[in-house]
Amino acid sequence: MTRLPPADDTPAGDGPVIDVLLADDDPVVRFGLKMMLGGAPDLRVVAEASDGAEAVELARRHRPDVVLMDIRMPGTDGLTATETLRGGSSGPQVIVFTTFDADARVLRALRAGAAGFLLKDTPPDELVVAIRHAAQGRPVLSPEVMRRLIARVADAEDDGRQQAARRRLDVLADRERTVATEIGAGRTNAEIAARHHLGLTTVKTHVSAILTKLDLTNRVQVALLVQEAGLVPPE
């Protein structure tokens, strides 16, 4: 189960509303999700899609903040839809709604810019927290789950991909490269700051520079790129 840290700023109902789009070919699943999210005053389901193509169309029409995207849907699947939605500069955050044994599919979605993934048995309170995190641009992956996922796929990378990843990382300054490598190990900003005796603000500045230089949208993509390059930080 994907365990996320508890929200430390749970909205009281008078803050901005987060618009959510549900994409799943099972109407029962969509109904259940809508019921679960209905109790959160800051979340609003604005549309429901039964396949990837419809999800893309409805996202462009309703401009949701977050899309809960099933992977396996008829016609256009959730992965293709995620790549389309995250291909633009103003696309919504996408949370892949799946099972953990779909590693290759999850990896493709994360490379495309998905904020993370949730299992379909995620408890309602954790689902709400995850959507809030995604809307804030925070990854929906606990450090532990990120490490597990990366460990499962890193060995499958071919040498050509590794060399390409290393060339991309060459644009980083030494300290940025160190921070990127720590992100690749699934460490949080606070952990990185403590390990390298840096201020938290300094780490955040380095992370922002890394994303800009590598033309990536979130730290999950940074972690995957570091792992593709075969870089492992010292324990």
PDB file of C-alpha atoms in Angstrom:
ATOM      1  CA  MET A   1       0.000   0.000   0.000  1.00  0.00           C
ATOM      2  CA  THR A   2       1.293   3.463  -0.874  1.00  0.00           C
ATOM      3  CA  ARG A   3       1.737   5.265   2.445  1.00  0.00           C
ATOM      4  CA  LEU A   4       2.032   9.026   2.197  1.00  0.00           C
ATOM      5  CA  PRO A   5       3.025  11.405   4.970  1.00  0.00           C
ATOM      6  CA  PRO A   6       0.039  12.994   6.686  1.00  0.00           C
ATOM      7  CA  ALA A   7      -1.113  16.345   5.413  1.00  0.00           C
ATOM      8  CA  ASP A   8       0.141  19.087   7.715  1.00  0.00           C
ATOM      9  CA  ASP A   9      -2.208  21.719   6.339  1.00  0.00           C
ATOM     10  CA  THR A  10      -5.567  20.023   5.934  1.00  0.00           C
ATOM     11  CA  PRO A  11      -7.957  22.606   4.459  1.00  0.00           C
ATOM     12  CA  ALA A  12     -10.820  23.721   6.670  1.00  0.00           C
ATOM     13  CA  GLY A  13     -13.191  24.169   3.772  1.00  0.00           C
ATOM     14  CA  ASP A  14     -12.568  27.848   2.964  1.00  0.00           C
ATOM     15  CA  GLY A  15      -9.419  27.394   0.860  1.00  0.00           C
ATOM     16  CA  PRO A  16      -9.114  26.909  -2.911  1.00  0.00           C
ATOM     17  CA  VAL A  17     -11.062  24.002  -4.375  1.00  0.00           C
ATOM     18  CA  ILE A  18      -9.115  21.291  -6.200  1.00  0.00           C
ATOM     19  CA  ASP A  19     -10.896  20.136  -9.356  1.00  0.00           C
ATOM     20  CA  VAL A  20     -10.543  16.418 -10.057  1.00  0.00           C
ATOM     21  CA  LEU A  21     -11.231  14.334 -13.162  1.00  0.00           C
ATOM     22  CA  LEU A  22     -11.834  10.589 -12.788  1.00  0.00           C
ATOM     23  CA  ALA A  23     -10.749   8.309 -15.658  1.00  0.00           C
ATOM     24  CA  ASP A  24     -11.721   4.643 -15.317  1.00  0.00           C
ATOM     25  CA  ASP A  25     -13.671   2.342 -17.612  1.00  0.00           C
ATOM     26  CA  ASP A  26     -15.542   0.813 -14.656  1.00  0.00           C
ATOM     27  CA  PRO A  27     -18.531   2.979 -13.654  1.00  0.00           C
ATOM     28  CA  VAL A  28     -18.638   1.287 -10.249  1.00  0.00           C
ATOM     29  CA  VAL A  29     -15.046   2.370  -9.562  1.00  0.00           C
ATOM     30  CA  ARG A  30     -15.841   5.924 -10.648  1.00  0.00           C
ATOM     31  CA  PHE A  31     -18.909   6.001  -8.420  1.00  0.00           C
ATOM     32  CA  GLY A  32     -16.888   4.737  -5.454  1.00  0.00           C
ATOM     33  CA  LEU A  33     -14.170   7.328  -6.018  1.00  0.00           C
ATOM     34  CA  LYS A  34     -16.723  10.105  -6.306  1.00  0.00           C
ATOM     35  CA  MET A  35     -18.316   9.033  -3.027  1.00  0.00           C
ATOM     36  CA  MET A  36     -14.932   8.875  -1.274  1.00  0.00           C
ATOM     37  CA  LEU A  37     -13.931  12.330  -2.456  1.00  0.00           C
ATOM     38  CA  GLY A  38     -17.312  13.844  -1.699  1.00  0.00           C
ATOM     39  CA  GLY A  39     -16.537  14.212   1.981  1.00  0.00           C
ATOM     40  CA  ALA A  40     -13.537  16.492   1.389  1.00  0.00           C
ATOM     41  CA  PRO A  41     -14.675  20.135   1.246  1.00  0.00           C
ATOM     42  CA  ASP A  42     -11.728  21.202  -0.908  1.00  0.00           C
ATOM     43  CA  LEU A  43     -12.125  18.517  -3.611  1.00  0.00           C
ATOM     44  CA  ARG A  44     -14.616  18.643  -6.461  1.00  0.00           C
ATOM     45  CA  VAL A  45     -15.116  16.006  -9.160  1.00  0.00           C
ATOM     46  CA  VAL A  46     -15.714  18.004 -12.337  1.00  0.00           C
ATOM     47  CA  ALA A  47     -15.843  15.191 -14.914  1.00  0.00           C
ATOM     48  CA  GLU A  48     -15.694  11.431 -15.425  1.00  0.00           C
ATOM     49  CA  ALA A  49     -14.140   9.611 -18.387  1.00  0.00           C
ATOM     50  CA  SER A  50     -14.423   5.973 -19.427  1.00  0.00           C
ATOM     51  CA  ASP A  51     -11.292   5.878 -21.619  1.00  0.00           C
ATOM     52  CA  GLY A  52      -8.109   7.800 -22.292  1.00  0.00           C
ATOM     53  CA  ALA A  53      -9.354   9.766 -25.288  1.00  0.00           C
ATOM     54  CA  GLU A  54     -12.370  10.993 -23.348  1.00  0.00           C
ATOM     55  CA  ALA A  55     -10.113  11.874 -20.418  1.00  0.00           C
ATOM     56  CA  VAL A  56      -7.976  14.086 -22.649  1.00  0.00           C
ATOM     57  CA  GLU A  57     -11.022  15.769 -24.175  1.00  0.00           C
ATOM     58  CA  LEU A  58     -12.677  16.397 -20.797  1.00  0.00           C
ATOM     59  CA  ALA A  59      -9.425  17.619 -19.258  1.00  0.00           C
ATOM     60  CA  ARG A  60      -9.084  20.222 -21.981  1.00  0.00           C
ATOM     61  CA  ARG A  61     -12.699  21.273 -21.479  1.00  0.00           C
ATOM     62  CA  HIS A  62     -12.811  21.375 -17.664  1.00  0.00           C
ATOM     63  CA  ARG A  63      -9.147  22.102 -16.865  1.00  0.00           C
ATOM     64  CA  PRO A  64      -8.934  19.954 -13.707  1.00  0.00           C
ATOM     65  CA  ASP A  65      -6.064  20.326 -11.286  1.00  0.00           C
ATOM     66  CA  VAL A  66      -5.645  16.560 -10.856  1.00  0.00           C
ATOM     67  CA  VAL A  67      -6.596  13.517 -12.933  1.00  0.00           C
ATOM     68  CA  LEU A  68      -6.986  10.072 -11.354  1.00  0.00           C
ATOM     69  CA  MET A  69      -6.055   7.876 -14.317  1.00  0.00           C
ATOM     70  CA  ASP A  70      -6.621   4.144 -14.678  1.00  0.00           C
ATOM     71  CA  ILE A  71      -4.000   2.430 -16.837  1.00  0.00           C
ATOM     72  CA  ARG A  72      -5.971  -0.283 -18.584  1.00  0.00           C
ATOM     73  CA  MET A  73      -8.911   1.158 -20.483  1.00  0.00           C
ATOM     74  CA  PRO A  74     -10.372   0.276 -23.897  1.00  0.00           C
ATOM     75  CA  GLY A  75      -9.343   2.342 -26.886  1.00  0.00           C
ATOM     76  CA  THR A  76      -6.849   4.954 -25.777  1.00  0.00           C
ATOM     77  CA  ASP A  77      -5.279   3.654 -22.568  1.00  0.00           C
ATOM     78  CA  GLY A  78      -4.334   5.665 -19.516  1.00  0.00           C
ATOM     79  CA  LEU A  79      -0.628   5.742 -20.345  1.00  0.00           C
ATOM     80  CA  THR A  80      -1.166   7.337 -23.748  1.00  0.00           C
ATOM     81  CA  ALA A  81      -3.594   9.812 -22.190  1.00  0.00           C
ATOM     82  CA  THR A  82      -1.061  10.668 -19.475  1.00  0.00           C
ATOM     83  CA  GLU A  83       1.647  11.339 -22.052  1.00  0.00           C
ATOM     84  CA  THR A  84      -0.743  13.611 -23.959  1.00  0.00           C
ATOM     85  CA  LEU A  85      -1.862  15.538 -20.892  1.00  0.00           C
ATOM     86  CA  ARG A  86       1.638  15.979 -19.511  1.00  0.00           C
ATOM     87  CA  GLY A  87       3.063  16.937 -22.890  1.00  0.00           C
ATOM     88  CA  GLY A  88       1.887  20.522 -22.518  1.00  0.00           C
ATOM     89  CA  SER A  89       3.200  23.150 -20.135  1.00  0.00           C
ATOM     90  CA  SER A  90      -0.159  23.679 -18.432  1.00  0.00           C
ATOM     91  CA  GLY A  91      -1.431  20.125 -18.193  1.00  0.00           C
ATOM     92  CA  PRO A  92      -3.032  18.773 -15.011  1.00  0.00           C
ATOM     93  CA  GLN A  93      -1.217  16.658 -12.489  1.00  0.00           C
ATOM     94  CA  VAL A  94      -1.874  12.964 -13.145  1.00  0.00           C
ATOM     95  CA  ILE A  95      -2.048  10.225 -10.529  1.00  0.00           C
ATOM     96  CA  VAL A  96      -1.952   6.739 -12.015  1.00  0.00           C
ATOM     97  CA  PHE A  97      -4.518   4.497 -10.325  1.00  0.00           C
ATOM     98  CA  THR A  98      -3.244   0.963 -10.622  1.00  0.00           C
ATOM     99  CA  THR A  99      -1.782  -2.129  -8.970  1.00  0.00           C
ATOM    100  CA  PHE A 100       1.867  -2.297  -7.880  1.00  0.00           C
ATOM    101  CA  ASP A 101       2.690  -5.304 -10.040  1.00  0.00           C
ATOM    102  CA  ALA A 102       2.348  -3.186 -13.212  1.00  0.00           C
ATOM    103  CA  ASP A 103       5.941  -1.938 -12.933  1.00  0.00           C
ATOM    104  CA  ALA A 104       6.652  -1.339 -16.622  1.00  0.00           C
ATOM    105  CA  ARG A 105       3.428   0.602 -17.085  1.00  0.00           C
ATOM    106  CA  VAL A 106       3.954   2.653 -13.947  1.00  0.00           C
ATOM    107  CA  LEU A 107       7.510   3.454 -15.043  1.00  0.00           C
ATOM    108  CA  ARG A 108       6.296   4.705 -18.409  1.00  0.00           C
ATOM    109  CA  ALA A 109       3.696   6.914 -16.724  1.00  0.00           C
ATOM    110  CA  LEU A 110       6.252   8.379 -14.323  1.00  0.00           C
ATOM    111  CA  ARG A 111       8.651   9.091 -17.177  1.00  0.00           C
ATOM    112  CA  ALA A 112       5.817  10.892 -18.919  1.00  0.00           C
ATOM    113  CA  GLY A 113       5.440  13.197 -15.934  1.00  0.00           C
ATOM    114  CA  ALA A 114       2.788  11.584 -13.759  1.00  0.00           C
ATOM    115  CA  ALA A 115       2.919  12.820 -10.172  1.00  0.00           C
ATOM    116  CA  GLY A 116       2.904   9.243  -8.910  1.00  0.00           C
ATOM    117  CA  PHE A 117       0.602   6.313  -8.479  1.00  0.00           C
ATOM    118  CA  LEU A 118      -1.910   4.858  -6.057  1.00  0.00           C
ATOM    119  CA  LEU A 119      -3.149   1.354  -5.536  1.00  0.00           C
ATOM    120  CA  LYS A 120      -6.848   0.804  -5.985  1.00  0.00           C
ATOM    121  CA  ASP A 121      -7.189  -0.260  -2.369  1.00  0.00           C
ATOM    122  CA  THR A 122      -5.817   3.039  -1.048  1.00  0.00           C
ATOM    123  CA  PRO A 123      -7.914   4.173   1.964  1.00  0.00           C
ATOM    124  CA  PRO A 124     -10.096   7.259   1.400  1.00  0.00           C
ATOM    125  CA  ASP A 125      -8.111   9.510   3.741  1.00  0.00           C
ATOM    126  CA  GLU A 126      -4.832   8.679   1.969  1.00  0.00           C
ATOM    127  CA  LEU A 127      -6.468   9.206  -1.415  1.00  0.00           C
ATOM    128  CA  VAL A 128      -7.549  12.699  -0.376  1.00  0.00           C
ATOM    129  CA  VAL A 129      -4.056  13.515   0.932  1.00  0.00           C
ATOM    130  CA  ALA A 130      -2.500  12.233  -2.311  1.00  0.00           C
ATOM    131  CA  ILE A 131      -4.713  14.465  -4.442  1.00  0.00           C
ATOM    132  CA  ARG A 132      -3.806  17.471  -2.307  1.00  0.00           C
ATOM    133  CA  HIS A 133      -0.113  16.630  -2.642  1.00  0.00           C
ATOM    134  CA  ALA A 134      -0.380  16.297  -6.428  1.00  0.00           C
ATOM    135  CA  ALA A 135      -2.235  19.590  -6.736  1.00  0.00           C
ATOM    136  CA  GLN A 136       0.672  21.245  -4.909  1.00  0.00           C
ATOM    137  CA  GLY A 137       3.186  19.660  -7.292  1.00  0.00           C
ATOM    138  CA  ARG A 138       4.404  17.174  -4.696  1.00  0.00           C
ATOM    139  CA  PRO A 139       5.148  13.574  -5.694  1.00  0.00           C
ATOM    140  CA  VAL A 140       2.555  10.950  -4.791  1.00  0.00           C
ATOM    141  CA  LEU A 141       5.181   8.378  -3.908  1.00  0.00           C
ATOM    142  CA  SER A 142       6.535   7.687  -0.467  1.00  0.00           C
ATOM    143  CA  PRO A 143      10.354   7.447  -0.387  1.00  0.00           C
ATOM    144  CA  GLU A 144      10.057   3.734   0.425  1.00  0.00           C
ATOM    145  CA  VAL A 145       7.825   2.988  -2.538  1.00  0.00           C
ATOM    146  CA  MET A 146      10.036   5.046  -4.835  1.00  0.00           C
ATOM    147  CA  ARG A 147      13.079   3.019  -3.785  1.00  0.00           C
ATOM    148  CA  ARG A 148      11.222  -0.263  -4.348  1.00  0.00           C
ATOM    149  CA  LEU A 149       9.969   0.742  -7.770  1.00  0.00           C
ATOM    150  CA  ILE A 150      13.310   2.043  -8.975  1.00  0.00           C
ATOM    151  CA  ALA A 151      15.131  -1.028  -7.659  1.00  0.00           C
ATOM    152  CA  ARG A 152      12.837  -3.291  -9.672  1.00  0.00           C
ATOM    153  CA  VAL A 153      13.365  -1.511 -12.976  1.00  0.00           C
ATOM    154  CA  ALA A 154      16.936  -0.232 -12.802  1.00  0.00           C
ATOM    155  CA  ASP A 155      18.484  -3.564 -13.728  1.00  0.00           C
ATOM    156  CA  ALA A 156      16.432  -3.711 -16.907  1.00  0.00           C
ATOM    157  CA  GLU A 157      17.925  -0.546 -18.421  1.00  0.00           C
ATOM    158  CA  ASP A 158      20.122  -1.051 -21.467  1.00  0.00           C
ATOM    159  CA  ASP A 159      23.557   0.493 -21.885  1.00  0.00           C
ATOM    160  CA  GLY A 160      22.386   2.969 -24.534  1.00  0.00           C
ATOM    161  CA  ARG A 161      19.791   4.407 -22.180  1.00  0.00           C
ATOM    162  CA  GLN A 162      22.380   4.616 -19.413  1.00  0.00           C
ATOM    163  CA  GLN A 163      24.831   6.568 -21.543  1.00  0.00           C
ATOM    164  CA  ALA A 164      22.088   8.928 -22.720  1.00  0.00           C
ATOM    165  CA  ALA A 165      21.033   9.546 -19.113  1.00  0.00           C
ATOM    166  CA  ARG A 166      24.604  10.309 -18.085  1.00  0.00           C
ATOM    167  CA  ARG A 167      24.961  12.819 -20.910  1.00  0.00           C
ATOM    168  CA  ARG A 168      21.808  14.594 -19.770  1.00  0.00           C
ATOM    169  CA  LEU A 169      23.125  14.838 -16.211  1.00  0.00           C
ATOM    170  CA  ASP A 170      26.371  16.403 -17.415  1.00  0.00           C
ATOM    171  CA  VAL A 171      24.640  19.820 -17.550  1.00  0.00           C
ATOM    172  CA  LEU A 172      24.369  19.869 -13.749  1.00  0.00           C
ATOM    173  CA  ALA A 173      26.838  21.584 -11.447  1.00  0.00           C
ATOM    174  CA  ASP A 174      28.593  19.367  -8.910  1.00  0.00           C
ATOM    175  CA  ARG A 175      26.259  20.220  -5.995  1.00  0.00           C
ATOM    176  CA  GLU A 176      23.201  19.860  -8.214  1.00  0.00           C
ATOM    177  CA  ARG A 177      24.444  16.463  -9.332  1.00  0.00           C
ATOM    178  CA  THR A 178      24.856  15.425  -5.697  1.00  0.00           C
ATOM    179  CA  VAL A 179      21.305  16.505  -4.878  1.00  0.00           C
ATOM    180  CA  ALA A 180      19.974  14.755  -7.979  1.00  0.00           C
ATOM    181  CA  THR A 181      21.724  11.556  -6.946  1.00  0.00           C
ATOM    182  CA  GLU A 182      20.129  11.751  -3.501  1.00  0.00           C
ATOM    183  CA  ILE A 183      16.736  12.237  -5.134  1.00  0.00           C
ATOM    184  CA  GLY A 184      17.502   9.088  -7.100  1.00  0.00           C
ATOM    185  CA  ALA A 185      17.801   7.243  -3.798  1.00  0.00           C
ATOM    186  CA  GLY A 186      14.305   8.380  -2.870  1.00  0.00           C
ATOM    187  CA  ARG A 187      15.442  10.797  -0.170  1.00  0.00           C
ATOM    188  CA  THR A 188      13.354  13.794   0.817  1.00  0.00           C
ATOM    189  CA  ASN A 189      14.617  17.388   0.818  1.00  0.00           C
ATOM    190  CA  ALA A 190      14.966  17.264   4.608  1.00  0.00           C
ATOM    191  CA  GLU A 191      17.037  14.083   4.429  1.00  0.00           C
ATOM    192  CA  ILE A 192      19.276  15.563   1.738  1.00  0.00           C
ATOM    193  CA  ALA A 193      19.771  18.731   3.793  1.00  0.00           C
ATOM    194  CA  ALA A 194      20.755  16.717   6.865  1.00  0.00           C
ATOM    195  CA  ARG A 195      23.143  14.397   4.988  1.00  0.00           C
ATOM    196  CA  HIS A 196      25.013  17.264   3.309  1.00  0.00           C
ATOM    197  CA  HIS A 197      24.730  19.958   6.003  1.00  0.00           C
ATOM    198  CA  LEU A 198      22.675  22.226   3.778  1.00  0.00           C
ATOM    199  CA  GLY A 199      19.772  24.501   4.528  1.00  0.00           C
ATOM    200  CA  LEU A 200      16.368  23.248   3.392  1.00  0.00           C
ATOM    201  CA  THR A 201      15.899  26.356   1.257  1.00  0.00           C
ATOM    202  CA  THR A 202      19.231  25.679  -0.438  1.00  0.00           C
ATOM    203  CA  VAL A 203      18.174  22.131  -1.282  1.00  0.00           C
ATOM    204  CA  LYS A 204      14.878  23.386  -2.720  1.00  0.00           C
ATOM    205  CA  THR A 205      16.815  25.886  -4.852  1.00  0.00           C
ATOM    206  CA  HIS A 206      19.028  23.094  -6.184  1.00  0.00           C
ATOM    207  CA  VAL A 207      15.982  20.930  -6.949  1.00  0.00           C
ATOM    208  CA  SER A 208      14.373  23.778  -8.886  1.00  0.00           C
ATOM    209  CA  ALA A 209      17.575  24.303 -10.884  1.00  0.00           C
ATOM    210  CA  ILE A 210      17.820  20.565 -11.610  1.00  0.00           C
ATOM    211  CA  LEU A 211      14.277  20.444 -12.964  1.00  0.00           C
ATOM    212  CA  THR A 212      14.903  23.484 -15.157  1.00  0.00           C
ATOM    213  CA  LYS A 213      18.237  22.291 -16.554  1.00  0.00           C
ATOM    214  CA  LEU A 214      16.956  18.775 -17.264  1.00  0.00           C
ATOM    215  CA  ASP A 215      13.609  20.018 -18.623  1.00  0.00           C
ATOM    216  CA  LEU A 216      11.694  17.759 -16.230  1.00  0.00           C
ATOM    217  CA  THR A 217       8.451  18.424 -14.392  1.00  0.00           C
ATOM    218  CA  ASN A 218       8.921  16.629 -11.069  1.00  0.00           C
ATOM    219  CA  ARG A 219      11.457  14.921  -8.804  1.00  0.00           C
ATOM    220  CA  VAL A 220      10.172  11.442  -9.663  1.00  0.00           C
ATOM    221  CA  GLN A 221      11.463  11.941 -13.202  1.00  0.00           C
ATOM    222  CA  VAL A 222      14.784  13.086 -11.739  1.00  0.00           C
ATOM    223  CA  ALA A 223      14.991   9.898  -9.661  1.00  0.00           C
ATOM    224  CA  LEU A 224      14.320   7.711 -12.683  1.00  0.00           C
ATOM    225  CA  LEU A 225      16.923   9.541 -14.790  1.00  0.00           C
ATOM    226  CA  VAL A 226      19.544   9.129 -12.058  1.00  0.00           C
ATOM    227  CA  GLN A 227      18.806   5.428 -11.814  1.00  0.00           C
ATOM    228  CA  GLU A 228      18.977   5.052 -15.593  1.00  0.00           C
ATOM    229  CA  ALA A 229      22.439   6.636 -15.403  1.00  0.00           C
ATOM    230  CA  GLY A 230      23.458   3.974 -12.897  1.00  0.00           C
ATOM    231  CA  LEU A 231      24.317   6.455 -10.159  1.00  0.00           C
ATOM    232  CA  VAL A 232      24.010   5.200  -6.603  1.00  0.00           C
ATOM    233  CA  PRO A 233      24.673   7.544  -3.673  1.00  0.00           C
ATOM    234  CA  PRO A 234      26.883   6.340  -0.804  1.00  0.00           C
ATOM    235  CA  GLU A 235      25.052   5.117   2.283  1.00  0.00           C
TER     236      GLU A 235
END
